[in-house]
Short mmCIF file of C-alpha atoms in Angstrom, two decimals:
data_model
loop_
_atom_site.label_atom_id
_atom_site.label_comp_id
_atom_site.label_asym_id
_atom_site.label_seq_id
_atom_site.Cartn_x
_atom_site.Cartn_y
_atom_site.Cartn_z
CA UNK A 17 36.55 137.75 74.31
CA UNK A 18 39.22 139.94 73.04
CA UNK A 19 41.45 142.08 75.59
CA UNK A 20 42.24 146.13 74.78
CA UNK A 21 44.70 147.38 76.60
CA UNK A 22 44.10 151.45 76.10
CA UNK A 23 47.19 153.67 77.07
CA UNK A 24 44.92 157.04 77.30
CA UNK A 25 47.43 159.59 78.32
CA UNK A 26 48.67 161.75 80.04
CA UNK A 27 50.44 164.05 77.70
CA UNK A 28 54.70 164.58 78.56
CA UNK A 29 54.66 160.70 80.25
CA UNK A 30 56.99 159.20 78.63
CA UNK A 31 54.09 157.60 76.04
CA UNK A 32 56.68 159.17 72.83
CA UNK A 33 59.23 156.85 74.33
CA UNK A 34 57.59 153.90 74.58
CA UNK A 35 55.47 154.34 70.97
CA UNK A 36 58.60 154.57 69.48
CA UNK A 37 61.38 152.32 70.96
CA UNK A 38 59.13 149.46 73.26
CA UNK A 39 55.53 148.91 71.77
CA UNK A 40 56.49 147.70 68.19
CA UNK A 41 58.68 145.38 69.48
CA UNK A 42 56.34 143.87 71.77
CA UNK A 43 56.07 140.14 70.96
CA UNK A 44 52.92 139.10 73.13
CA UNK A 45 50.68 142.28 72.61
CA UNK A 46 49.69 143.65 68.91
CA UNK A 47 50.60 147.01 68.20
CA UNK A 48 48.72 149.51 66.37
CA UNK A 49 50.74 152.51 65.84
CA UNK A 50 48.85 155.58 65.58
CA UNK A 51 49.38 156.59 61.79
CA UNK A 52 47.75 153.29 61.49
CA UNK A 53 44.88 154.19 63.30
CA UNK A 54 44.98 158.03 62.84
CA UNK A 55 41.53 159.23 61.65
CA UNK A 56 39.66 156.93 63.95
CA UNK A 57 41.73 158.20 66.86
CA UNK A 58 40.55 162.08 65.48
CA UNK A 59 37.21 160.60 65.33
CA UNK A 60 36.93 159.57 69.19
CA UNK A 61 38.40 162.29 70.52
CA UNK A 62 36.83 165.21 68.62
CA UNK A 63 33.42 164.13 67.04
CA UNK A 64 30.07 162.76 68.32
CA UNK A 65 30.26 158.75 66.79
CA UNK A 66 27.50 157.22 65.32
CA UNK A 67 26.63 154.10 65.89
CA UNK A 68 27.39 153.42 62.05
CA UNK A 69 30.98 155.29 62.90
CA UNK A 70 31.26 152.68 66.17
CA UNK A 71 30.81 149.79 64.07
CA UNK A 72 33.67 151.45 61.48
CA UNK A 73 36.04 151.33 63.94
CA UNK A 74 35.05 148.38 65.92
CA UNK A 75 35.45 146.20 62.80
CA UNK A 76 38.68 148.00 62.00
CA UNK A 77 40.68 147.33 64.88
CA UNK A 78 39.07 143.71 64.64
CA UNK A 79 41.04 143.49 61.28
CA UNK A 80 44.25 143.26 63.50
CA UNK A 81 43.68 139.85 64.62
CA UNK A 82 46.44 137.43 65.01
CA UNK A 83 45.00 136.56 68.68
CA UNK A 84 46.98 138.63 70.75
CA UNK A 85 45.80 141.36 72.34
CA UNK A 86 45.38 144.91 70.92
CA UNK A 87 47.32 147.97 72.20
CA UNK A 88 46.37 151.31 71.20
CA UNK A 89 48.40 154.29 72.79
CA UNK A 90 47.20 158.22 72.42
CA UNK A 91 47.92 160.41 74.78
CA UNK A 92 45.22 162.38 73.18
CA UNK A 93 42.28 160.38 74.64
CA UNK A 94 42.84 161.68 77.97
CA UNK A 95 41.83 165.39 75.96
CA UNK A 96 44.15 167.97 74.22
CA UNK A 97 45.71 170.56 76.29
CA UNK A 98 46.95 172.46 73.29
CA UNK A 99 43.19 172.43 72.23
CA UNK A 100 40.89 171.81 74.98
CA UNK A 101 37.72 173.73 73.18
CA UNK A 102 38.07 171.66 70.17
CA UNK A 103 38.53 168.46 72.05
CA UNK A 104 35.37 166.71 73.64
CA UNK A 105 35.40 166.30 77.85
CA UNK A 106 37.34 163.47 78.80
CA UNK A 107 34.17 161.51 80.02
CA UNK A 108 32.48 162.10 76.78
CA UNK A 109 35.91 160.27 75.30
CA UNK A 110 35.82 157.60 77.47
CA UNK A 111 31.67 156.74 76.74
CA UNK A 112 33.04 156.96 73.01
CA UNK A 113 35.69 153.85 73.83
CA UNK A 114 33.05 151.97 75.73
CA UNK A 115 31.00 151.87 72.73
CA UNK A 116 33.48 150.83 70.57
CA UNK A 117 35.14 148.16 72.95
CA UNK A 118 31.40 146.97 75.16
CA UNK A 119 32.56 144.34 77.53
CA UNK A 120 30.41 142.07 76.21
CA UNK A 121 32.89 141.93 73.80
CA UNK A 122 35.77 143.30 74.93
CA UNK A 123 38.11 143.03 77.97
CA UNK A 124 39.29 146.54 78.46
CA UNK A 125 42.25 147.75 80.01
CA UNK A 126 43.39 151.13 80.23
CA UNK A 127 47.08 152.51 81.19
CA UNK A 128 47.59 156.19 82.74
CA UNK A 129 50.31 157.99 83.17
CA UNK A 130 50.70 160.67 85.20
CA UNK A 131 53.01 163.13 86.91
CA UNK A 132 53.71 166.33 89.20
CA UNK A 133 50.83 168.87 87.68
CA UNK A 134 53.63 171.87 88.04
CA UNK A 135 55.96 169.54 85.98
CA UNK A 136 53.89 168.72 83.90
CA UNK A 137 52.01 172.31 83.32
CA UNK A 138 56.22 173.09 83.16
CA UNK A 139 56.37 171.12 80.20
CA UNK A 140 53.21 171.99 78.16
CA UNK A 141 54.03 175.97 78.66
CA UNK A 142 57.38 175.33 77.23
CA UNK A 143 55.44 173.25 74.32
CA UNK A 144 53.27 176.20 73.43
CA UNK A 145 56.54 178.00 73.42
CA UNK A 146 57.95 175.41 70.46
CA UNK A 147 54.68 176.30 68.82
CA UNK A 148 55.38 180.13 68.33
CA UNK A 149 53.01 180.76 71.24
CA UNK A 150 54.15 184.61 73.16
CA UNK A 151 52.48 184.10 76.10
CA UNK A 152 54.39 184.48 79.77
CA UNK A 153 53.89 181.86 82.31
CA UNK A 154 50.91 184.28 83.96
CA UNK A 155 49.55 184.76 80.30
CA UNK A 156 49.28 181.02 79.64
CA UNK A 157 48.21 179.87 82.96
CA UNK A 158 45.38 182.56 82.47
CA UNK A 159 44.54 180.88 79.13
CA UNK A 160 44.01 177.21 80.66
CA UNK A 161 42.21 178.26 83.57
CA UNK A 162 39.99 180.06 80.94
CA UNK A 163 39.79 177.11 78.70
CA UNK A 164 39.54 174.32 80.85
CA UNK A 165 42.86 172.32 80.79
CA UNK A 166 43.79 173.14 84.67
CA UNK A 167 40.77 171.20 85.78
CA UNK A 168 41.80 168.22 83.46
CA UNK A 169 44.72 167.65 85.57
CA UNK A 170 42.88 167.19 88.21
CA UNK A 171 44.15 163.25 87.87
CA UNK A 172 42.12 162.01 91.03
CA UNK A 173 38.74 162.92 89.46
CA UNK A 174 39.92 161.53 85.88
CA UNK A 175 40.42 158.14 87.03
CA UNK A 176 37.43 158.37 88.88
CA UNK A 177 36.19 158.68 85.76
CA UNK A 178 37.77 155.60 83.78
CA UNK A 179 37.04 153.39 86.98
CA UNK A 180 33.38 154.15 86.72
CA UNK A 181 33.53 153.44 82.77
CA UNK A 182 35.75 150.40 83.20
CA UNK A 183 36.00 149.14 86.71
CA UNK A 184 39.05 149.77 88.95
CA UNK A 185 40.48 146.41 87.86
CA UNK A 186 41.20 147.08 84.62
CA UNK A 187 43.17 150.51 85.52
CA UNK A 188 47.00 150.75 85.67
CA UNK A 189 48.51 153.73 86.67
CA UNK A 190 52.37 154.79 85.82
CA UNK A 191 53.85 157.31 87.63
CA UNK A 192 56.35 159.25 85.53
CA UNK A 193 58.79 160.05 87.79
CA UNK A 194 59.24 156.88 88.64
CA UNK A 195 60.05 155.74 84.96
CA UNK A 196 62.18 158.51 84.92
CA UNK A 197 64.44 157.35 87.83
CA UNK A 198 64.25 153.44 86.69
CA UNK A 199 63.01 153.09 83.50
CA UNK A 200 63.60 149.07 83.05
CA UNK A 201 61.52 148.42 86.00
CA UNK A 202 59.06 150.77 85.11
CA UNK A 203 58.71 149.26 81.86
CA UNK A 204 58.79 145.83 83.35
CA UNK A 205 55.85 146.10 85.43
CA UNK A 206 53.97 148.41 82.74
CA UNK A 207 54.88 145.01 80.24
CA UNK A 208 53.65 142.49 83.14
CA UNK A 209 50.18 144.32 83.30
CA UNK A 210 50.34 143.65 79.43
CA UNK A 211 51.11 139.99 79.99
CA UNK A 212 54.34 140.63 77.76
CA UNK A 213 57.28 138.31 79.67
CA UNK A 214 60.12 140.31 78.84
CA UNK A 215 61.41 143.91 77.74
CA UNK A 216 62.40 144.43 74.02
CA UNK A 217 66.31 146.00 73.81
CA UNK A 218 66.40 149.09 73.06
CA UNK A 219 69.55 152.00 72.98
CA UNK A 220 69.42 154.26 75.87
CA UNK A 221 71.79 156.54 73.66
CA UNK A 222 68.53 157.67 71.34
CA UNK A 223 65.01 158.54 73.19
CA UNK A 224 62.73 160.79 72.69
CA UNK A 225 63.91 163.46 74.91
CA UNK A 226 67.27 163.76 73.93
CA UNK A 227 66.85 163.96 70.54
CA UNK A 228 64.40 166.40 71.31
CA UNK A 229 65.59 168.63 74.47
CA UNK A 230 63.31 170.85 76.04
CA UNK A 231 64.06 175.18 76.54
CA UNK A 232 66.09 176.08 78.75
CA UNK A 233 65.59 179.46 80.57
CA UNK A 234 67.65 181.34 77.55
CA UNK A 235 65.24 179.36 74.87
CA UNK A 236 62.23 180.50 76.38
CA UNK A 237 62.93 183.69 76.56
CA UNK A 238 64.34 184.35 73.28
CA UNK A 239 61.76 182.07 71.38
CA UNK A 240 58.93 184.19 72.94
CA UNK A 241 60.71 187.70 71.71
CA UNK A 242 61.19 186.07 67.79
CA UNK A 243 57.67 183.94 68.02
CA UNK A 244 56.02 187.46 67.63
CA UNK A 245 57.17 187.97 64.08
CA UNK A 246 56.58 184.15 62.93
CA UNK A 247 52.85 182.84 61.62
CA UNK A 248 51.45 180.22 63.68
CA UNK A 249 48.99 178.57 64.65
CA UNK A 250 49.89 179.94 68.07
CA UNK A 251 50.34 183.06 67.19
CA UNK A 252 48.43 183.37 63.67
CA UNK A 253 49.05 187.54 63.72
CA UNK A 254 52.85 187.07 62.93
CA UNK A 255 54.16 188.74 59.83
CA UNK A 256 56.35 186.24 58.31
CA UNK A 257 55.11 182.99 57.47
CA UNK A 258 55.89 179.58 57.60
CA UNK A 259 58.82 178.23 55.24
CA UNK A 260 60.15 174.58 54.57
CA UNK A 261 63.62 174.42 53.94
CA UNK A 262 64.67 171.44 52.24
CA UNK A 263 66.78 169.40 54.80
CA UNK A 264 66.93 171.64 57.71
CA UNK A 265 62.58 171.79 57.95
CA UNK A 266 60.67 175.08 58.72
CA UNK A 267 62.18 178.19 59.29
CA UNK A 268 61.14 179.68 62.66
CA UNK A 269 62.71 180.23 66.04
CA UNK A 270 62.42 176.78 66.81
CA UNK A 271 65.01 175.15 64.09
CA UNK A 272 67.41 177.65 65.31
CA UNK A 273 66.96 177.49 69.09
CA UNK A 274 66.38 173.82 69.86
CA UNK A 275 70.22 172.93 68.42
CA UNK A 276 73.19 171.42 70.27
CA UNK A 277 74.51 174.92 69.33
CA UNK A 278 72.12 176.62 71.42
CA UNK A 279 72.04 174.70 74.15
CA UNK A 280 76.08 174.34 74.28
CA UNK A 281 76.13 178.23 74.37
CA UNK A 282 73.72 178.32 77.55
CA UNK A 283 71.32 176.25 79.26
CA UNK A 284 69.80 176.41 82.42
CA UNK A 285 66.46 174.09 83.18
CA UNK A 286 63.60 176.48 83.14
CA UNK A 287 61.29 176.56 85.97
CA UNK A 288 57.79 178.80 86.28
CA UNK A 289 57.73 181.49 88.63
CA UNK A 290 57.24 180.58 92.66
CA UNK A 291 54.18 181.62 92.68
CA UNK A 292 52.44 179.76 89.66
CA UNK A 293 54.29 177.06 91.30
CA UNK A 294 52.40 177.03 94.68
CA UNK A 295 49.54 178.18 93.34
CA UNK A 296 49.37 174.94 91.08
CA UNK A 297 50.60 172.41 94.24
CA UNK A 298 47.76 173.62 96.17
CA UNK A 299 45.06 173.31 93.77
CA UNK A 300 46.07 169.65 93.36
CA UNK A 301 46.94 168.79 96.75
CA UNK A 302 43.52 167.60 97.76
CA UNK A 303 42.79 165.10 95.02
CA UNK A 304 46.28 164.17 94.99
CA UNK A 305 45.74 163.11 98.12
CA UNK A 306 43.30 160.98 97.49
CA UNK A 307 44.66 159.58 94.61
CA UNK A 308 47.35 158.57 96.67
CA UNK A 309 45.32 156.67 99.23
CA UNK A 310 42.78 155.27 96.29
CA UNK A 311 45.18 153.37 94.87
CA UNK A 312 48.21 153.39 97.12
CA UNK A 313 50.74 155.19 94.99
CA UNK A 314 54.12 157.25 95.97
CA UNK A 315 53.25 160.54 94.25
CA UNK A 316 56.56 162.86 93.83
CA UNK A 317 56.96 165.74 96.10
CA UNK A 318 54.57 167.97 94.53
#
């Protein structure tokens, strides 16, 4: 029987980080790095699979044997908050992978990361920001109650929803917070689950997020003001379109504003407004409760 260990999500959970700088290193677990798997990953998340389309994939991911087991890590399989209409419901996903990997066959693991919903909503505004999105914080929290993305953060009912596809057993759950504060135990105990002995090296001096800093207050606001005149997908009404710039990459507020000049000049960590924020806490706090209990966890002050 071969063993799948699934990393499903969430989005802004530190899964860039460890794609990049632990997973291909891993000596006991085979990798398969998304542009490997790409189109099949597009497949599961967005389209109804046929069984002929199961088998494609099944026999794919097969290919990688050198009897270890497989890892596959998309944040995306736990659904799209930058396109929640387009993406399929997260239990729709989740039937999708149990097809693919039956445990007949397969011995199915899946990782999830999670962390504070008004961090983590936090971080996704300030994405659609980098996008050339306009919207405030009230405008975008608007447009993901509309769509559908506030409920799937509801984390409680989501792993609900993997335990009842793929038994509590087989479910790990990373806090991010916690990796935040002590990454090399965090990794250590997310590589035990795995059944990998020991943590790859790796510089501290080049992740993911600070190579890739965040808006600050200043950022935000100044990104939504110039987003307005820039084409995007976020904001497809803007006059001046997209251009690549050979070396420097596309020219919109974004190449300019996400510099060590900018960010040298001012930065202060942005925050939503007090209100979104307590609105948010207490639409979790029930199932966050009981995620808590469920599976004994430490959740962050939320």
């Amino acid at each position: 029987m071969r063993t799948i260990y699934l990393q499903v999500g969430y989005h802004k959970t530190a899964t860039t980080f460890l794609q990049q700088y632990i997973y291909p290193k891993l000596k006991q677990v085979n990798y398969i790095k998304q542009k490997q798997i790409k189109s099949y990953l597009q497949d599961i998340r967005l389209r109804h699979l046929s069984n002929t389309k199961v088998e494609e994939i099944r026999s794919y991911v097969d290919s990688f044997d050198n009897d270890n087991p497989i890892l596959i890590s998309y944040e995306g399989l736990s659904g799209s908050p930058f396109a929640p209409r387009k993406t399929k419901k997260q239990a729709n996903i989740l039937i999708g992978l149990q097809r693919i990997f039956p445990a007949t066959e397969y011995d199915v693991h899946v990782i999830v990361g999670i962390r504070s919903q008004v961090a983590l909503f936090t971080s996704l505004y300030i994405q659609h920001i980098h996008m050339g999105g306009v919207l405030d914080a009230y405008g975008y929290l608007n447009y993901c109650r509309n769509n559908g993305s506030l409920q799937s953060l509801n984390f409680h009912n989501y792993l609900q929803k993997v335990e009842k596809t793929f038994g509590r057993d087989r479910l790990y759950v990373m806090i991010y917070e916690d990796f935040r504060q002590n990454p090399a135990d965090e990794i250590r105990k997310l590589l035990h689950f795995m059944g990998e002995r020991e943590i790859p090296k790796y510089s501290t001096k080049t992740s993911a997020r600070k190579s890739n800093k965040s808006y600050g207050v200043a950022q935000v606001r100044i990104a939504r003001k110039l987003n307005k005149y820039f084409k995007s997908r976020s904001n497809p009404k803007g006059r001046i379109p997209t251009i690549r710039i050979p070396k420097i990459g596309n020219l919109a507020p974004r190449t300019l504003l996400q510099t060590r000049i900018s960010y040298t000049l001012h930065y202060k960590k942005y925050e939503l407004p007090e209100d979104i924020r307590e609105l948010l806490k207490e639409r979790y706090a029930e199932g966050n409760k009981k995620l808590a209990k469920r599976y004994d966890l430490e959740l962050p002050d939320i």
